[in-house]
Short mmCIF file of C-alpha atoms and ligand atoms in Angstrom, two decimals:
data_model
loop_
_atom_site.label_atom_id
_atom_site.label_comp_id
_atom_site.label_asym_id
_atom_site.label_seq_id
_atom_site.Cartn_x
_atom_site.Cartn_y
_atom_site.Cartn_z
CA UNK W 18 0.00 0.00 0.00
CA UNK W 19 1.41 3.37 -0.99
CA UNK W 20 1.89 6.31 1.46
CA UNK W 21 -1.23 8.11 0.26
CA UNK W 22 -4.07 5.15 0.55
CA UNK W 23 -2.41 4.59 3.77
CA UNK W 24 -3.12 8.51 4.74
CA UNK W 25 -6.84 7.41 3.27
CA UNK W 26 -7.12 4.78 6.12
CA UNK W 27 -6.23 7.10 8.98
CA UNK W 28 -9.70 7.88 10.73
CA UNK W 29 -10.87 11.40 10.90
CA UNK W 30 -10.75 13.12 14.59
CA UNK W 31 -14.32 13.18 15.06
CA UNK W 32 -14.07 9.08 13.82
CA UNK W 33 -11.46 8.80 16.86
CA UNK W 34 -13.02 10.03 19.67
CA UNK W 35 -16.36 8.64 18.77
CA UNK W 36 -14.56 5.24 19.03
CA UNK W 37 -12.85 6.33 22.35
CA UNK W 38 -16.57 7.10 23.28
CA UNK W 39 -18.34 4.22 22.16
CA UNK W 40 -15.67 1.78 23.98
CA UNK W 41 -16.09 3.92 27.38
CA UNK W 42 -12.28 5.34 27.07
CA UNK W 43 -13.38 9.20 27.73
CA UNK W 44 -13.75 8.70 31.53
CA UNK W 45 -15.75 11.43 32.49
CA UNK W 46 -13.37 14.12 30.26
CA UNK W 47 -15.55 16.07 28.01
CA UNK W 48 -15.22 15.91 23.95
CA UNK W 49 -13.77 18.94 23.32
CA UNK W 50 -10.78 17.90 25.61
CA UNK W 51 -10.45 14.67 23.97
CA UNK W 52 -11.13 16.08 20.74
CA UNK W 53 -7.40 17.86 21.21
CA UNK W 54 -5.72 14.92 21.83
CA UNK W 55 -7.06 12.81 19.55
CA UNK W 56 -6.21 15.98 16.74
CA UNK W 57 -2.48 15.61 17.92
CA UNK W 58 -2.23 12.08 17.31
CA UNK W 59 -3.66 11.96 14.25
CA UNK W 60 -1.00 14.83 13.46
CA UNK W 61 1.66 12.15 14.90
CA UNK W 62 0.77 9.21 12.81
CA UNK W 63 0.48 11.47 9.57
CA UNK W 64 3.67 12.69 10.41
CA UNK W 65 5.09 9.25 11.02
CA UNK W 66 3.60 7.74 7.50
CA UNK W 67 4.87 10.35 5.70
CA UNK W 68 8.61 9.18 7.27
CA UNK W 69 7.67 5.82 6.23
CA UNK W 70 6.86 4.49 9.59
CA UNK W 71 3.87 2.74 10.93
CA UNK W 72 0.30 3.98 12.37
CA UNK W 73 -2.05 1.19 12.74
CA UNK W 74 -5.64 2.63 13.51
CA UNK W 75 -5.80 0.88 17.00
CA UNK W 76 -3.14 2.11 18.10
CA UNK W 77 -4.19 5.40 17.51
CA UNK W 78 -7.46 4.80 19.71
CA UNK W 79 -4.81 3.48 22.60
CA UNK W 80 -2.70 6.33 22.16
CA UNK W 81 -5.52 8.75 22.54
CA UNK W 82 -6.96 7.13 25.60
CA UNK W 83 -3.39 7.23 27.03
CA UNK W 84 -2.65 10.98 26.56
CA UNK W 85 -6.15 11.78 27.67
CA UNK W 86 -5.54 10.31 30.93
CA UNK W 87 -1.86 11.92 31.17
CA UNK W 88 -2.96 15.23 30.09
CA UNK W 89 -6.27 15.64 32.47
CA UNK W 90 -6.35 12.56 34.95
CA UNK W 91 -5.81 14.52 38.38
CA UNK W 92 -2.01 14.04 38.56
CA UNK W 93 -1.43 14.96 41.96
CA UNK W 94 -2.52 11.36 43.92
CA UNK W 95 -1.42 9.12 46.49
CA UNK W 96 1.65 7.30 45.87
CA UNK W 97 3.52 4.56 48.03
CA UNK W 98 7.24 5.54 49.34
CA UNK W 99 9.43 3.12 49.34
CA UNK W 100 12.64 4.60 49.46
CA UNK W 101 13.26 4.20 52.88
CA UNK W 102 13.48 7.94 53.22
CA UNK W 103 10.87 8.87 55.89
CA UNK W 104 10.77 12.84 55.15
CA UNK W 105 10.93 12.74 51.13
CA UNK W 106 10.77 16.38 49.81
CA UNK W 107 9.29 14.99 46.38
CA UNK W 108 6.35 13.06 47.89
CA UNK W 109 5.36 15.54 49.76
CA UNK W 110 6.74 15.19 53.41
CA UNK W 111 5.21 14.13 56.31
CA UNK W 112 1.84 11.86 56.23
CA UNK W 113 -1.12 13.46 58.24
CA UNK W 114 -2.37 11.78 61.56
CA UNK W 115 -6.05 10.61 61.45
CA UNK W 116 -6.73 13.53 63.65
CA UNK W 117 -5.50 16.06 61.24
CA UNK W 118 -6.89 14.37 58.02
CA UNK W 119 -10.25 14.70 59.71
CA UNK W 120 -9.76 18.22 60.96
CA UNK W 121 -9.00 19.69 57.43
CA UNK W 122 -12.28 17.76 56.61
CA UNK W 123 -14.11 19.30 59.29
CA UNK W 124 -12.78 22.48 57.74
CA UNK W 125 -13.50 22.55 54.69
CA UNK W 126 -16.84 20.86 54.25
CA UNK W 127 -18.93 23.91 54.12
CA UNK W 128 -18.47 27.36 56.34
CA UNK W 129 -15.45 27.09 59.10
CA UNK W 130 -15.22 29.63 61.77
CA UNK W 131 -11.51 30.48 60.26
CA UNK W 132 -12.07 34.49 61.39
CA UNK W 133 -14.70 34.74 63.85
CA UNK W 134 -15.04 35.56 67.17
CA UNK W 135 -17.93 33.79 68.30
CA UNK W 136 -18.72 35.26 71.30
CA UNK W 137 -19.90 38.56 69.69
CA UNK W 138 -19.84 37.67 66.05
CA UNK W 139 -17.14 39.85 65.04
CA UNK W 140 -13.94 39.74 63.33
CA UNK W 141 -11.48 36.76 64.66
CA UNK W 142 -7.63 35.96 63.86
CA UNK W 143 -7.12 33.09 62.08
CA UNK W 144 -3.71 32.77 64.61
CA UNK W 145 -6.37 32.09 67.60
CA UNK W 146 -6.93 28.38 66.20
CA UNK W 147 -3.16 27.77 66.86
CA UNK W 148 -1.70 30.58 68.50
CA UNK W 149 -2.79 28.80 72.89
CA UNK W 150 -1.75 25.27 71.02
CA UNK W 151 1.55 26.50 69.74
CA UNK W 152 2.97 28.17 72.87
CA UNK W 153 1.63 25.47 75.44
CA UNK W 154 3.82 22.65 73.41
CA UNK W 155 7.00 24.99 73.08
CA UNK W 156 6.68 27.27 76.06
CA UNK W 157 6.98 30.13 73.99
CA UNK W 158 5.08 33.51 75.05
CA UNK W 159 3.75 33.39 71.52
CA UNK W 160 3.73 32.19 68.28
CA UNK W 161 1.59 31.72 64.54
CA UNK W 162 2.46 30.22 61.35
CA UNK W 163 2.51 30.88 57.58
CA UNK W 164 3.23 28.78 54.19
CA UNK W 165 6.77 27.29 55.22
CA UNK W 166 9.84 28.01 56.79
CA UNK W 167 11.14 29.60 54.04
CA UNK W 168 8.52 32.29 54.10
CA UNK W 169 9.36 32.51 58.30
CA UNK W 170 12.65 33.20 57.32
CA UNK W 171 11.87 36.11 54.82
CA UNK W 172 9.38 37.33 56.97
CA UNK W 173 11.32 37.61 60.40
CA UNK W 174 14.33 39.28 58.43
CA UNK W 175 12.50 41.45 56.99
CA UNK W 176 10.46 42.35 60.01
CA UNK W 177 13.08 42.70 62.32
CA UNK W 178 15.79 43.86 60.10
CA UNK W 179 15.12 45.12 56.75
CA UNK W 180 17.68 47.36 55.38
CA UNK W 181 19.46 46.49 58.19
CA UNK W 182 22.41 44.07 59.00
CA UNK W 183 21.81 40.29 59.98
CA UNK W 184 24.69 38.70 60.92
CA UNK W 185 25.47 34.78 60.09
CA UNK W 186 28.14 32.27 60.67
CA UNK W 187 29.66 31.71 57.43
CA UNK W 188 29.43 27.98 58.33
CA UNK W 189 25.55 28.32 58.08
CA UNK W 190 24.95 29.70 54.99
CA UNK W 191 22.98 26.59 53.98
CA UNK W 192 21.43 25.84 50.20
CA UNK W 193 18.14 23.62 51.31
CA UNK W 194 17.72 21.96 47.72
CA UNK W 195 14.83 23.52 45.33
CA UNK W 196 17.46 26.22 45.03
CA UNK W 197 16.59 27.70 48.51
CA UNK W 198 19.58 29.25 49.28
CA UNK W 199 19.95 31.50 53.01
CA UNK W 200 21.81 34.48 51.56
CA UNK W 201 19.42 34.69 48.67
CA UNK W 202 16.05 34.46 50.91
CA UNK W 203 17.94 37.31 52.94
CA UNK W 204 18.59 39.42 49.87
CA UNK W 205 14.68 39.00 49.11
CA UNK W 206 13.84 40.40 53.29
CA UNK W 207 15.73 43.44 52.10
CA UNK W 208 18.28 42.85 55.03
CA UNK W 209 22.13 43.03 54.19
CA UNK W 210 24.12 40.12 55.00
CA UNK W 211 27.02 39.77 56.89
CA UNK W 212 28.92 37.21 57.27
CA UNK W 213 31.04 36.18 60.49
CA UNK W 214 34.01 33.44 60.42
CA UNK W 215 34.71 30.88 58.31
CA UNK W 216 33.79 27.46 56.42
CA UNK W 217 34.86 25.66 59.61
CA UNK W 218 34.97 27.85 62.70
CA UNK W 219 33.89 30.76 63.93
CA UNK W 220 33.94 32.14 67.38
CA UNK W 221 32.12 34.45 69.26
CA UNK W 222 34.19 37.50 69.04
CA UNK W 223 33.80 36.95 65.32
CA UNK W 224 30.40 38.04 65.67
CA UNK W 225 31.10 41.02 68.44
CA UNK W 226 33.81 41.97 65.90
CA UNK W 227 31.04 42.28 62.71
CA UNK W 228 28.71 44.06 65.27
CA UNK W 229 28.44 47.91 63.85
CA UNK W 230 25.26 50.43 64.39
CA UNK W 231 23.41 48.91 61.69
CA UNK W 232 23.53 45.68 62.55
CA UNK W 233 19.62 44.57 63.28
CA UNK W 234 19.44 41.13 64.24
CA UNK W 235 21.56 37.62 65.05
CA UNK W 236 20.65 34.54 62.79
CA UNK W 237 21.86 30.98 63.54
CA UNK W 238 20.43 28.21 61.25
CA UNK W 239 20.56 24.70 61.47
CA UNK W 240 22.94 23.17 59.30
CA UNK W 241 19.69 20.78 58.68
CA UNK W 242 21.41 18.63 55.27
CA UNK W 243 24.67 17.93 56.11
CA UNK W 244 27.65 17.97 59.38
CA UNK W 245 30.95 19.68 59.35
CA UNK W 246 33.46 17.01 61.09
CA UNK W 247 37.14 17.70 61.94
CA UNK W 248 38.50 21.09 62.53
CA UNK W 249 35.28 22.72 63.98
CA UNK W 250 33.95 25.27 65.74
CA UNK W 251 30.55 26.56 66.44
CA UNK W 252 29.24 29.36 68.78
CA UNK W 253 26.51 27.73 70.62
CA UNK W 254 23.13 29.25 70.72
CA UNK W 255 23.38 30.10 74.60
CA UNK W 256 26.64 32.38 73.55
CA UNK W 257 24.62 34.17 70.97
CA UNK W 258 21.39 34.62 73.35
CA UNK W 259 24.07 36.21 75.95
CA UNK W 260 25.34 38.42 73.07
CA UNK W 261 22.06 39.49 71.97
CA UNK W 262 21.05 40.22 75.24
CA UNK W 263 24.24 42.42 75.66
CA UNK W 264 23.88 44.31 72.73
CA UNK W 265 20.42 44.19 71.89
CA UNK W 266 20.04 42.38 69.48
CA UNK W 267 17.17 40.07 69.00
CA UNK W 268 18.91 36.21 67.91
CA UNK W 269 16.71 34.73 65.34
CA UNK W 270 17.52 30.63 64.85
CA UNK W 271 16.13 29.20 61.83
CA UNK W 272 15.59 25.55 63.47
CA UNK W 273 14.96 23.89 59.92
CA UNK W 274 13.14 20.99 61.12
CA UNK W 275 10.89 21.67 64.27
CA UNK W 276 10.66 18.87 66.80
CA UNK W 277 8.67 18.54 69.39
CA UNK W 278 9.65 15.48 71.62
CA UNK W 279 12.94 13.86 72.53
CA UNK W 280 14.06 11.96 69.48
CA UNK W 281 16.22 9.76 71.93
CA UNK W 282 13.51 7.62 72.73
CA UNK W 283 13.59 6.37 69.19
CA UNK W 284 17.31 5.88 69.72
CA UNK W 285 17.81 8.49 67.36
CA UNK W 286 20.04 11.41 68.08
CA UNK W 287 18.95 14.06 70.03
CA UNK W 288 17.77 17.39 68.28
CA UNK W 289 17.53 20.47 69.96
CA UNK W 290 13.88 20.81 70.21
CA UNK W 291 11.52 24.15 69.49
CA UNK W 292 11.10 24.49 73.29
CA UNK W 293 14.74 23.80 73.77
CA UNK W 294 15.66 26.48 71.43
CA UNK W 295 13.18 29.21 73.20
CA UNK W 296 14.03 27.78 76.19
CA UNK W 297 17.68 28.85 75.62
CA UNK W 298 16.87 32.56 74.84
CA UNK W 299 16.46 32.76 70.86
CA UNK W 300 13.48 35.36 70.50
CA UNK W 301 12.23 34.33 67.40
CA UNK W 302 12.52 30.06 66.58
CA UNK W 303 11.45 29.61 62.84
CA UNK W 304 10.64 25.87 61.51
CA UNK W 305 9.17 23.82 59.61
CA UNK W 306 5.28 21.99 59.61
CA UNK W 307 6.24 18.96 57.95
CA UNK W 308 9.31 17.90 58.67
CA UNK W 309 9.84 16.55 62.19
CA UNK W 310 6.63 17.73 63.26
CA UNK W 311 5.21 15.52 60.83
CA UNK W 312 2.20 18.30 59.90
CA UNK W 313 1.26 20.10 57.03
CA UNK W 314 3.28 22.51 55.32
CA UNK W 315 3.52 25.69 57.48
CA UNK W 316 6.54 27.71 58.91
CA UNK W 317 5.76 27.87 62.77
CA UNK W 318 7.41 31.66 64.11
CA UNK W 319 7.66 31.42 67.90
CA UNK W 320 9.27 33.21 70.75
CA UNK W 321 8.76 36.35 72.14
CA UNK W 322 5.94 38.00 72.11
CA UNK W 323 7.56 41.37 70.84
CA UNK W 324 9.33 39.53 68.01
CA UNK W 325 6.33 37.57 67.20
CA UNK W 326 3.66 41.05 66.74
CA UNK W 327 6.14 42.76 64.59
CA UNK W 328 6.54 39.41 62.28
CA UNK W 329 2.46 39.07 62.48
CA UNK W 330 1.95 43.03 61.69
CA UNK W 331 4.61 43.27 58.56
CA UNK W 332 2.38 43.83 55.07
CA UNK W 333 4.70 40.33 53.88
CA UNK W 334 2.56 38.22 56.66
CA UNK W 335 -0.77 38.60 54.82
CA UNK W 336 1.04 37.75 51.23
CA UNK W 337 2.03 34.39 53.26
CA UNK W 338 -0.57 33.73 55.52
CA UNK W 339 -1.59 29.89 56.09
CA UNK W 340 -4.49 28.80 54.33
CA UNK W 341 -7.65 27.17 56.41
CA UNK W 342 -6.71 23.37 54.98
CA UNK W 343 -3.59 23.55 56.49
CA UNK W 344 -3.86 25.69 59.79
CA UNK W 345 -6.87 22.99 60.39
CA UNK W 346 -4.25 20.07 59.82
CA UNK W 347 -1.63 21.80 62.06
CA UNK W 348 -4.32 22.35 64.84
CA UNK W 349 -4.91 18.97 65.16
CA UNK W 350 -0.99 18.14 64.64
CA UNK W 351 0.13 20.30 67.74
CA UNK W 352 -2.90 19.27 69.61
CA UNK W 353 -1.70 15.74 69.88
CA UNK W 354 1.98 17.03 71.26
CA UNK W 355 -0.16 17.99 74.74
CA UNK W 356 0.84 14.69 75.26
CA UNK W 357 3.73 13.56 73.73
CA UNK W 358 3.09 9.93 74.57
CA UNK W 359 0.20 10.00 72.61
CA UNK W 360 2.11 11.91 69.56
CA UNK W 361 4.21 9.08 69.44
CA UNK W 362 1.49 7.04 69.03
CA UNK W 363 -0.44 9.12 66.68
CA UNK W 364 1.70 11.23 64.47
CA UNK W 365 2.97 9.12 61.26
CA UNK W 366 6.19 9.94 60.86
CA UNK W 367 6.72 9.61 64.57
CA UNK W 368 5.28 5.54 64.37
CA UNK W 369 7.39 5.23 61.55
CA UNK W 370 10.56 6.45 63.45
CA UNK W 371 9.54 5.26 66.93
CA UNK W 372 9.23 1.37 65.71
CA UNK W 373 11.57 -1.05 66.66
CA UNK W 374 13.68 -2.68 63.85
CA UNK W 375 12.73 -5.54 64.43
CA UNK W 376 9.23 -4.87 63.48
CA UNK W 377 10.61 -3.71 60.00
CA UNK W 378 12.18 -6.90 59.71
CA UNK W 379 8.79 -8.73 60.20
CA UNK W 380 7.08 -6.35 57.73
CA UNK W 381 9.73 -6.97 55.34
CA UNK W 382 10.18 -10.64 55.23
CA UNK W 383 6.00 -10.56 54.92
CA UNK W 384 6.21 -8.41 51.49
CA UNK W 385 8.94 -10.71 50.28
CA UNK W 386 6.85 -14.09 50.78
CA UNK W 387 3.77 -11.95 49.45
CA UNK W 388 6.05 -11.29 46.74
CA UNK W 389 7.76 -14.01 45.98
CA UNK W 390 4.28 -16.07 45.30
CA UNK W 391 3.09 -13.47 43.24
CA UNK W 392 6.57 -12.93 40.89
CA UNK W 393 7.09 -16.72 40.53
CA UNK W 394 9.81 -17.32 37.94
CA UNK W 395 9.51 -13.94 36.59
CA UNK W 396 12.26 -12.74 39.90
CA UNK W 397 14.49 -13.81 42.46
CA UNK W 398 12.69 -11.94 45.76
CA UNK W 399 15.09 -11.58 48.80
CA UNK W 400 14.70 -9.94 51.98
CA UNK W 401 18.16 -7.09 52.60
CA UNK W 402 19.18 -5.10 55.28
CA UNK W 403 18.86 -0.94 54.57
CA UNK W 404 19.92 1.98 55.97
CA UNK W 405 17.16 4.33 55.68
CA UNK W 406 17.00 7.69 56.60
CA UNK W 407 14.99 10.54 58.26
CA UNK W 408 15.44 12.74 55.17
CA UNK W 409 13.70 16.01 54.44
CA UNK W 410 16.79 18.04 55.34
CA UNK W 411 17.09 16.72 59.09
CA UNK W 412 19.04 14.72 60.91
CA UNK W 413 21.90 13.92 57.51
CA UNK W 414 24.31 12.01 59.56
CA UNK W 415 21.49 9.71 61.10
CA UNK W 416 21.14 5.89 59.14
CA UNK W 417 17.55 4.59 60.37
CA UNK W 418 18.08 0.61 60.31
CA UNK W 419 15.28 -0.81 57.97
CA UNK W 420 15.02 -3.69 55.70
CA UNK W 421 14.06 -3.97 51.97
CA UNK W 422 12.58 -6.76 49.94
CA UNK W 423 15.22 -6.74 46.96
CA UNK W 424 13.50 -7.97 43.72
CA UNK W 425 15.33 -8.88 40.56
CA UNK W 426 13.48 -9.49 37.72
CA UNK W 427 14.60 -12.70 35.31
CA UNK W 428 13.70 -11.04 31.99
CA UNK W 429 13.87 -7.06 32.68
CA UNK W 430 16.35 -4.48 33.83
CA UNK W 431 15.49 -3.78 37.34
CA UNK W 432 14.98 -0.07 36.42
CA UNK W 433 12.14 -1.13 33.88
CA UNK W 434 10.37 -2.10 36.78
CA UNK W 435 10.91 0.76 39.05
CA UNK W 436 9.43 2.63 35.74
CA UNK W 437 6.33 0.55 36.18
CA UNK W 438 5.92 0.20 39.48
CA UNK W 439 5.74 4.09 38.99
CA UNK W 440 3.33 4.02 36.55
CA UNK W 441 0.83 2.37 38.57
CA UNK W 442 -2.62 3.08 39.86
CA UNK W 443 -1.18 4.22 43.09
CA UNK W 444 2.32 4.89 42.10
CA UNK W 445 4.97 2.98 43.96
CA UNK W 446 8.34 4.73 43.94
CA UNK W 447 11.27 2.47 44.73
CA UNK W 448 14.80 2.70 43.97
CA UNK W 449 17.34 0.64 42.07
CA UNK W 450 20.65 -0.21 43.51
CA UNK W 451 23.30 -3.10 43.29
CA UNK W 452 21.06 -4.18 40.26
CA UNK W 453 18.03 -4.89 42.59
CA UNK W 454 15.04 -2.85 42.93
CA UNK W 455 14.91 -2.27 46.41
CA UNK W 456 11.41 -1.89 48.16
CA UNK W 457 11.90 -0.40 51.80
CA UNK W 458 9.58 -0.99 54.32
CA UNK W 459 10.94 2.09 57.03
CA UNK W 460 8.78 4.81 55.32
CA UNK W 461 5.28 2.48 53.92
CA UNK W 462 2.05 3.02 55.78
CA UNK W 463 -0.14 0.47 56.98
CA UNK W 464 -1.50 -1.43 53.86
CA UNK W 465 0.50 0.21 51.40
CA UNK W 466 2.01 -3.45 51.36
CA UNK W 467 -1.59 -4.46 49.44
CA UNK W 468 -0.90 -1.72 47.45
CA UNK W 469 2.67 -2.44 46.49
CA UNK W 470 1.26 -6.56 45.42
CA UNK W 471 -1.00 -4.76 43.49
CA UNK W 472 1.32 -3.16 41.25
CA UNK W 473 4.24 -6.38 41.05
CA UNK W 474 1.37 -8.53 40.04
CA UNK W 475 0.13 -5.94 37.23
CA UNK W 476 3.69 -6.24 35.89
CA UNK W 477 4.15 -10.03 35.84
CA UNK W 478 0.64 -10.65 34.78
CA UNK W 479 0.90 -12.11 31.40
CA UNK W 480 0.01 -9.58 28.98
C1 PLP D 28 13.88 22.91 55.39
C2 PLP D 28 14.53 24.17 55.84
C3 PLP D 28 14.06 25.40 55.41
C4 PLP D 28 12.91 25.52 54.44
O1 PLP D 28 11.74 25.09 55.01
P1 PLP D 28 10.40 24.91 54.11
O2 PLP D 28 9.36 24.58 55.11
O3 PLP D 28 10.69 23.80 53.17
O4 PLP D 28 10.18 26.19 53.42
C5 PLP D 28 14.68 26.53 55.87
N1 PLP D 28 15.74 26.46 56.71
C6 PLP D 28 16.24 25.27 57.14
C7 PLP D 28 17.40 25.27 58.06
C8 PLP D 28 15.64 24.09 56.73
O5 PLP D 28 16.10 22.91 57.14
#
């Protein structure tokens, strides 16, 4: 058959998405919508004839239902983490409890009281909901929240020292990933940086030396991603509260990752916690909602109650205020820290921390007989040890001991199933090393286990 009866064959786009119709492909998306994709495939497969290559007409009607879905399904879903990395920046950071899950139900439903004082029906604060929560679990005199840390950060510089001088260890001039670097946030505040010491160490009198009469404000930040070893040395934030207090100054410590309970009875590390750090005399403690905390996203500013109005009144607070969805979620986050035995027991990347390795071992071995029955002969299923980690920019140095069930396919490159386990109904997002795709147990929720059987069997299934 010659190029141009082959054109002749191609079905017209109306032909196309009738077809898609008739077979039940559209899937709720209206005609016109489909009626654009199916318009650039047909554009494809001309194109492709013309270079003497193939279009066979059903393919065309698979090709349509596929971009359909990738163009308009909702993209933003659910997905499995099994990387072992508990706080993963890319799938979205900490799990909500059951508590918070239903508050931001609760809140967004229908009408919320989000501003409203209910007493006398007038105006509220949108702080209130949090505001009594906030300062009970960190002892702080008071405290809100907006979007994330990174908008604390601009927002306490540039409250309490725009076009002023902050000064900042060298040593802490961190870059978070997602190109959030400190001394570009602090150019944005409209504060002038200066910087005290170097790489390695810097002393105290390295910051009384850079004090002159514009200097505005003392920032420490938590080197959150990654440790300086060897020929250190740090002024402590208990040197910097004295300074401040000498000349002051307020001190300002960006915390990174807010915790609120002693890691140590997870055997992790300890990490200076929020009421730690206001305990010691910072003014102002800026961190984040989802990291440690294991909340929503939100940047939680708390201290004093000075340094706290002016950050609350500055024009930038309204441009990041927290929306109701999240300020609901972080209610019902901090509420469970009144009692921190029952955060443990309640806050999801807490369980996930706070189990015993053992228990990951049991969970582990599980999958791999789960999986082994479902791969048969089409992969060798073993159980490994991991090292997982906390992730998220906390905690680098710390190697969570987890397991993994490693699975290597018989007839596939191990990354051609990490690509389909990705492509899944839930996706399942694993990671390939030593020529094994490696499914950690540390970071998967209850049942995600179903969900993850689900997906292996969809790839062995003969097709
Ligand atoms: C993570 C982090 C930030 C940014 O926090 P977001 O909530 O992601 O905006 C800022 N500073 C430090 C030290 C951090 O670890």
């Amino acid at each position: 058959m010659d190029e141009h009866a082959r054109l002749r064959l191609l079905p017209s786009v109306e032909g196309l998405v009738g077809t898609l119709e008739a077979r039940g492909l559209l899937g709720g998306i209206p005609r016109r919508a489909a009626t654009l994709c199916a318009r650039e495939v047909l554009d494809d497969a001309r194109h492709r004839l013309r270079s003497g290559g193939e279009a066979a007409p059903e393919a065309l009607v698979e090709a349509t239902a596929a971009l359909l879905r990738r163009r308009f399904d909702l993209s933003l879903r659910r997905a499995v983490n099994a990387t072992g990395v508990v706080l993963h920046t890319n799938l979205g950071r900490a799990p909500l409890s059951d508590a918070a899950r239903a508050a931001v139900l609760e809140a967004c439903v229908g009408y919320s009281t989000l501003e409203i004082n209910l007493e006398d029906g007038s105006r509220g604060a949108r702080h209130a909901h949090i505001e009594r929560l906030l300062t009970t679990v960190t002892g702080a005199e008071a405290g809100f929240a907006v979007n994330n840390n990174a908008a604390a950060v601009t927002l306490a510089l540039a409250a309490l020292a725009g076009g002023r001088e902050v000064v900042v260890a060298r040593g802490e001039l961190v870059e978070i990933g997602g190109s959030f670097r400190m001394p570009d946030v602090m150019a944005q505040s409209g504060a002038r940086l200066v910087e005290v010491g170097t790489t390695n160490r810097t002393y105290l009198s390295d910051y009384e030396a850079a004090l002159g009469p514009q200097a505005a404000l003392l920032l420490k930040v938590h080197r959150s991603n990654f440790t300086l070893r060897g020929f250190v040395h740090d002024v402590s934030l208990q040197e910097l509260a004295t300074l401040g207090q000498r000349r002051s100054l307020p001190v300002v410590y960006d915390l990174g990752s807010g915790c609120l309970v002693d890691l140590g009875n997870a055997g992790l590390p300890a990490e200076p916690t929020i009421g730690d750090a206001v305990g010691t005399g910072a003014d102002l403690v800026l961190c984040s909602g989802d990291k440690l905390l294991g909340g929503p996203q939100a940047g939680l500013v708390v201290g004093r109650r000075d340094a706290v109005e002016r950050c609350r009144r500055h024009p930038l607070a309204r441009a990041m205020r927290l929306d109701k969805l999240s300020l609901a979620a972080l209610a019902a986050t901090l509420q469970a820290y009144l009692d921190p035995a029952r955060a443990w027991r309640e806050i999801p990347v807490l369980m996930t921390l706070g189990a015993p390795p053992a228990r990951r071992r049991r969970r582990a071995a599980a999958l791999a007989r789960a999986l082994s029955r479902t791969c048969g002969s089409a992969a060798s299923v073993s159980v490994v040890a991991t090292t997982g980690e906390v992730g998220g920019g906390s905690l680098p140095d710390v190697a969570v001991p987890s397991f993994a069930v490693a699975v290597r396919p018989e007839r596939a490159r191990p990354e051609q199933w990490a690509a389909r386990l990705r492509a899944a109904a839930v996706p399942v997002v694993a990671v390939v090393r030593d020529d094994a795709l490696l499914l950690d147990v540390l970071a998967m929720l209850p049942g995600d286990e179903r969900l993850v059987r689900a997906a292996v069997a969809d790839i062995v299934r003969p097709a």
